[in-house]
Coordinates of C-alpha atoms in Angstrom, one line a residue:
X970 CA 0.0 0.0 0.0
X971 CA 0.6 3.6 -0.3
X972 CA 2.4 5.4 2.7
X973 CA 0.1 8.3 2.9
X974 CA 2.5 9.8 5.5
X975 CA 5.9 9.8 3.5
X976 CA 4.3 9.4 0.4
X977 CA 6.6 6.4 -0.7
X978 CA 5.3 2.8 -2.0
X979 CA 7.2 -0.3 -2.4
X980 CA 8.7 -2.3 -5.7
X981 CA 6.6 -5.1 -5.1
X982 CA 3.5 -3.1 -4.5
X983 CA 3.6 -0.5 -7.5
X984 CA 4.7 -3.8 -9.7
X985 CA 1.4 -5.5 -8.7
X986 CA -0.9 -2.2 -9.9
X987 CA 1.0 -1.4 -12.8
X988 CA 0.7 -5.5 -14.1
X989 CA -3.1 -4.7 -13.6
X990 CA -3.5 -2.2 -16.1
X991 CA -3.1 -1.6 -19.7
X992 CA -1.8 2.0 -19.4
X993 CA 0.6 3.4 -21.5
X994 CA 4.0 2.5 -20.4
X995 CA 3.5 0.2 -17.4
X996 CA 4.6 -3.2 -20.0
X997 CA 7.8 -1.9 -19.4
X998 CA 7.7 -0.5 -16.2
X999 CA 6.5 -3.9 -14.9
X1000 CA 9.5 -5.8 -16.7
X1001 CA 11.9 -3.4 -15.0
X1002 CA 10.7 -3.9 -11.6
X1003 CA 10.3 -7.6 -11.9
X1004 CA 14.2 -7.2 -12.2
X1005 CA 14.5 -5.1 -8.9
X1006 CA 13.8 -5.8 -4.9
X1007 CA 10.5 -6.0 -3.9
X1008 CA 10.9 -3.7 -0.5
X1009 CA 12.7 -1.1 -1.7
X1010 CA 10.6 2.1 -1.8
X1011 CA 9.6 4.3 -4.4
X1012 CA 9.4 8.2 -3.5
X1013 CA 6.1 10.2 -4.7
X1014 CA 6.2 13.7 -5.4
X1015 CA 3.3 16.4 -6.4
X1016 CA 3.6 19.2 -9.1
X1017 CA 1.3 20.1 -12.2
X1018 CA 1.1 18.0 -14.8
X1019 CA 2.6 21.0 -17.3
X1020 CA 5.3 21.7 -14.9
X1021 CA 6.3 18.2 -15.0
X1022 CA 6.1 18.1 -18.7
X1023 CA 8.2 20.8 -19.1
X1024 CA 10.8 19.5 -16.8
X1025 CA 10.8 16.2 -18.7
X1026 CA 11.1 17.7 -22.5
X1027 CA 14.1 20.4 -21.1
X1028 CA 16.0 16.9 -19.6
X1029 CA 15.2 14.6 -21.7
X1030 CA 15.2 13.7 -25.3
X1031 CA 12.4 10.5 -26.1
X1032 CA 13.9 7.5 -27.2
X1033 CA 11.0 5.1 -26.9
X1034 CA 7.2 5.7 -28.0
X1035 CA 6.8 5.1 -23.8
X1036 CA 7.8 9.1 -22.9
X1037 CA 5.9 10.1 -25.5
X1038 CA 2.5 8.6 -24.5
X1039 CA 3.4 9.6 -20.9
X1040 CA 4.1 13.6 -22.1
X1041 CA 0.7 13.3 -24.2
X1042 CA -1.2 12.2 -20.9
X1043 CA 0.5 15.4 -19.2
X1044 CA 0.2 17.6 -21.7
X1045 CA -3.7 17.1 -21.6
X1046 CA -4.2 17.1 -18.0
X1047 CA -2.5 20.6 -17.7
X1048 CA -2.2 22.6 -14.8
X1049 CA -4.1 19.8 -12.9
X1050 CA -1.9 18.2 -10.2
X1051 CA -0.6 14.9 -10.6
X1052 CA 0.9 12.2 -7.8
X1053 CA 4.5 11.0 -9.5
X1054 CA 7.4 8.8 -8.9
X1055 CA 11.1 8.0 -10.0
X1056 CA 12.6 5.1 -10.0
X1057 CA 16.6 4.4 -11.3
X1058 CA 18.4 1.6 -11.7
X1059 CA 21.9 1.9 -13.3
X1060 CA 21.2 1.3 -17.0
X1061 CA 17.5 2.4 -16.8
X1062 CA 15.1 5.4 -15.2
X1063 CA 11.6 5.0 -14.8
X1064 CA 9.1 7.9 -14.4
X1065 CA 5.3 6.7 -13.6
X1066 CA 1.7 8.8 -12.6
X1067 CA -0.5 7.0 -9.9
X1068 CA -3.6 8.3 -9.2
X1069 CA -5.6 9.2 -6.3
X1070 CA -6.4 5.3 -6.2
X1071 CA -3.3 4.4 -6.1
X1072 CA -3.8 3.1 -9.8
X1073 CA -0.5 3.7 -12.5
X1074 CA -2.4 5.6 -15.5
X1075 CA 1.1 5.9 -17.3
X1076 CA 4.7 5.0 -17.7
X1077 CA 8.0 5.5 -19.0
X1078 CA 11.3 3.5 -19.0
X1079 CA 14.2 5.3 -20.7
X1080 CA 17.9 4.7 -20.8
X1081 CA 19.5 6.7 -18.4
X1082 CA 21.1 9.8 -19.7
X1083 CA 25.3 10.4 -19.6
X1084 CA 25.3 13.5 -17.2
X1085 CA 25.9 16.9 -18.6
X1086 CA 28.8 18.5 -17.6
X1087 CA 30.5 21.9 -18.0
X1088 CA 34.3 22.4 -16.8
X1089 CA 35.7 24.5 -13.7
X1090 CA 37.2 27.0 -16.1
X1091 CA 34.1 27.1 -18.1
X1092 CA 31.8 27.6 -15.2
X1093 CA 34.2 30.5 -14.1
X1094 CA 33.9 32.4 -16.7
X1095 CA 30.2 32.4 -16.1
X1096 CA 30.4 33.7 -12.8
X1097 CA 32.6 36.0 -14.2
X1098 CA 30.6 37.0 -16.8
X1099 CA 27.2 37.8 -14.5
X1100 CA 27.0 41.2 -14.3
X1101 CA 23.6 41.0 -12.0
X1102 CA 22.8 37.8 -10.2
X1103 CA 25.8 35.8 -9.5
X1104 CA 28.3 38.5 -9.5
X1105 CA 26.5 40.3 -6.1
X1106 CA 26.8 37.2 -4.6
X1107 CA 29.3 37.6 -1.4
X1108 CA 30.0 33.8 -2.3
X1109 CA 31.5 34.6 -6.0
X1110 CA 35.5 35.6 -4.5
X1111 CA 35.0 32.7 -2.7
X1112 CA 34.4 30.6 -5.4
X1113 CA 36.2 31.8 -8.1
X1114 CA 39.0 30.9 -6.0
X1115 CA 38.2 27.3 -5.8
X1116 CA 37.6 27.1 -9.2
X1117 CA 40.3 28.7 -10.2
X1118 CA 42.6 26.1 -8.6
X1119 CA 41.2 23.2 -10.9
X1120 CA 40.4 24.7 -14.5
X1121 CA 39.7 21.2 -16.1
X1122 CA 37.9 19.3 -13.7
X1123 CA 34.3 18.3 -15.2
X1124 CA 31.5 19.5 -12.8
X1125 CA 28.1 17.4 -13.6
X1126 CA 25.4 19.7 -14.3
X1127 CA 21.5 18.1 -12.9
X1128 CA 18.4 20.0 -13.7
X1129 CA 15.6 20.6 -11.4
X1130 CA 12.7 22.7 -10.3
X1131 CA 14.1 26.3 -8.7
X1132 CA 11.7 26.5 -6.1
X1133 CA 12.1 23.4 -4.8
X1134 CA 15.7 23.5 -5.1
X1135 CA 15.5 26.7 -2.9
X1136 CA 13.4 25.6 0.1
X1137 CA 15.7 22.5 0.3
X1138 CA 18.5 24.6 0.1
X1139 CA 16.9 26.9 2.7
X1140 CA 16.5 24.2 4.9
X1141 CA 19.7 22.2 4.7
X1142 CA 22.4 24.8 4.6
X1143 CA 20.1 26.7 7.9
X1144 CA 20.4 23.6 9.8
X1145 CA 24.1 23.0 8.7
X1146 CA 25.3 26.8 9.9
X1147 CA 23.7 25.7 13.4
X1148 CA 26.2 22.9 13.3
X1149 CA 29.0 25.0 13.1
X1150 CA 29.5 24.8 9.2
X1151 CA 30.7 28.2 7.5
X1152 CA 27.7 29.2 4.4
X1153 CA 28.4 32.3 2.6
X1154 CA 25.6 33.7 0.1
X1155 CA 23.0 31.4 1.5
X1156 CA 20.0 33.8 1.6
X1157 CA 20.8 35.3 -1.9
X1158 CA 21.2 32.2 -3.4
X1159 CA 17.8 30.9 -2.2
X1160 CA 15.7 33.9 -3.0
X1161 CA 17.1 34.2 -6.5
X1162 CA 15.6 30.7 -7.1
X1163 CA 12.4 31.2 -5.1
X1164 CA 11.6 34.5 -7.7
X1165 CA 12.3 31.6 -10.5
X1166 CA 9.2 29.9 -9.2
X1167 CA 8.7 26.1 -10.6
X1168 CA 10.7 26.8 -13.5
X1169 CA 13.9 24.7 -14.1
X1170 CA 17.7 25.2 -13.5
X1171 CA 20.5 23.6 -13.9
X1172 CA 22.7 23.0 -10.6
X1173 CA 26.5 21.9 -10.4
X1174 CA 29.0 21.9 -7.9
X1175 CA 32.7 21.6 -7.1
X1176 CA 33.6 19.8 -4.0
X1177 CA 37.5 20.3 -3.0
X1178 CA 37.0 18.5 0.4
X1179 CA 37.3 21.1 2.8
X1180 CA 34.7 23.3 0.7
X1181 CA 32.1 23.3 -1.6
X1182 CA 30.8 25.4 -4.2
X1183 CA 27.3 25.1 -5.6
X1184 CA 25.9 27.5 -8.7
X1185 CA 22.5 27.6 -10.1
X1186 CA 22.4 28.3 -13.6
X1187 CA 19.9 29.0 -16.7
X1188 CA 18.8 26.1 -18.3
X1189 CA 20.8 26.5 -21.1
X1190 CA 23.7 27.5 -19.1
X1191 CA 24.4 30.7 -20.9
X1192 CA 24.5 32.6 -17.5
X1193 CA 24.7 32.2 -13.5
X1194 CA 21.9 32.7 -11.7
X1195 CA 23.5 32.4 -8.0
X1196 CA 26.6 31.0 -6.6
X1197 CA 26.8 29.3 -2.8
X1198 CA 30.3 29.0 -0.7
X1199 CA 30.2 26.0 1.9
X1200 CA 33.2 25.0 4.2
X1201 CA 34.0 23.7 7.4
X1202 CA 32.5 20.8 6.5
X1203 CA 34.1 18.9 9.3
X1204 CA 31.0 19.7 11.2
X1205 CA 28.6 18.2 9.6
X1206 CA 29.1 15.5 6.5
X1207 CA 25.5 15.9 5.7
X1208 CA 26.2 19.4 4.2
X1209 CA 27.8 18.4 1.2
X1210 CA 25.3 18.4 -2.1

């Protein structure tokens, strides 16, 4: 069953509902969760069906008929909200709606995707380059000088909704400065993404060890958004992205 508190359901369970339905998608999903353990649990999110569409057209490109049908039922239940889950396995990710019955009214299983990247140097010059919302950032000297220190490492670039991303952010990094850890441009960063709403960024990060940098960027990375500084992260290893 459903747990309506954390909003999670089981392998075994959502195999079971998806076997009993001829919904677009679920074949698949079915065959790829016949391949995984029963009791692990599946996470279940909430947005509108056209935010999720979006998010799913700006990450991925379809490569099976399966993402199609599933972006068709989205795109005509539009703003309406829709119950979702994710699930990954190394080779393959699965995305899958379940309504308020718990039922599984459609399905996708894609190959997964090689991350995006973009290189220390490159994302640099971005910060660099901001002339409004990363470059007021107290965080940007901070980070610069990290970055500068390791020009060609490749930083992996993820995409998700901004203001999400912020109140997680908000959250995480507040509870981490009561631990002792050192956040610099914490409250800029988050609000720049909260005025973005439930559209999409792109978020990377550079992890040296002793510090972290995190930057939000526009989708199509052609700019910064906002830049974070973490460090002393001896005090608490949760910090880290």
């Amino acid at each position: 069953m459903i747990d309506r508190m954390s909003e999670t359901i089981s392998v075994g369970e959502l195999c079971q509902r998806a076997a009993g339905t001829t919904a677009p998608g679920t074949e698949a999903l079915v065959g790829l969760l016949g391949r995984s353990p029963r009791d692990e649990r599946i996470g279940l999110d909430r947005a509108p069906a056209a935010v999720l569409a979006r998010r799913l057209r700006s990450s991925r490109a379809p490569s099976s008929g399966s993402l199609t049908a599933l972006l068709a039922v989205l795109d005509d239940l539009g703003d309406d909200d829709v119950r979702f889950g994710r699930y990954d396995t190394e080779t393959e990710v699965a995305i899958m709606l379940i309504d308020a019955g718990g039922a599984v009214t459609a399905a996708s299983v894609e190959p997964v995707v090689e991350p995006d990247s973009v290189s220390a140097a490159e994302l640099a010059g971005l910060l660099r380059r901001s002339d409004d919302a990363a470059a007021a950032s107290s965080a940007v000297a901070r980070a610069l000088a990290v970055l500068d220190e390791r020009p060609d490492e490749s930083l992996r670039v993820g995409r998700q909704g901004a203001i999400a991303t912020s109140r997680t952010f908000r959250t995480k990094y507040s509870i981490a400065r009561e631990k002792g850890v050192t956040v610099v441009g914490l409250e800029d960063f988050v609000d720049r993404l909260a005025e973005r709403g439930e559209t999409e960024i792109a978020l990377c990060s550079a992890d040296t060890g002793p510090a972290v940098v995190v930057a939000a960027l526009r989708p199509d990375r052609s700019a910064a958004i906002a830049v974070l500084f973490v460090t002393d992260l001896r005090h608490d290893g949760d910090a880290r992205v």
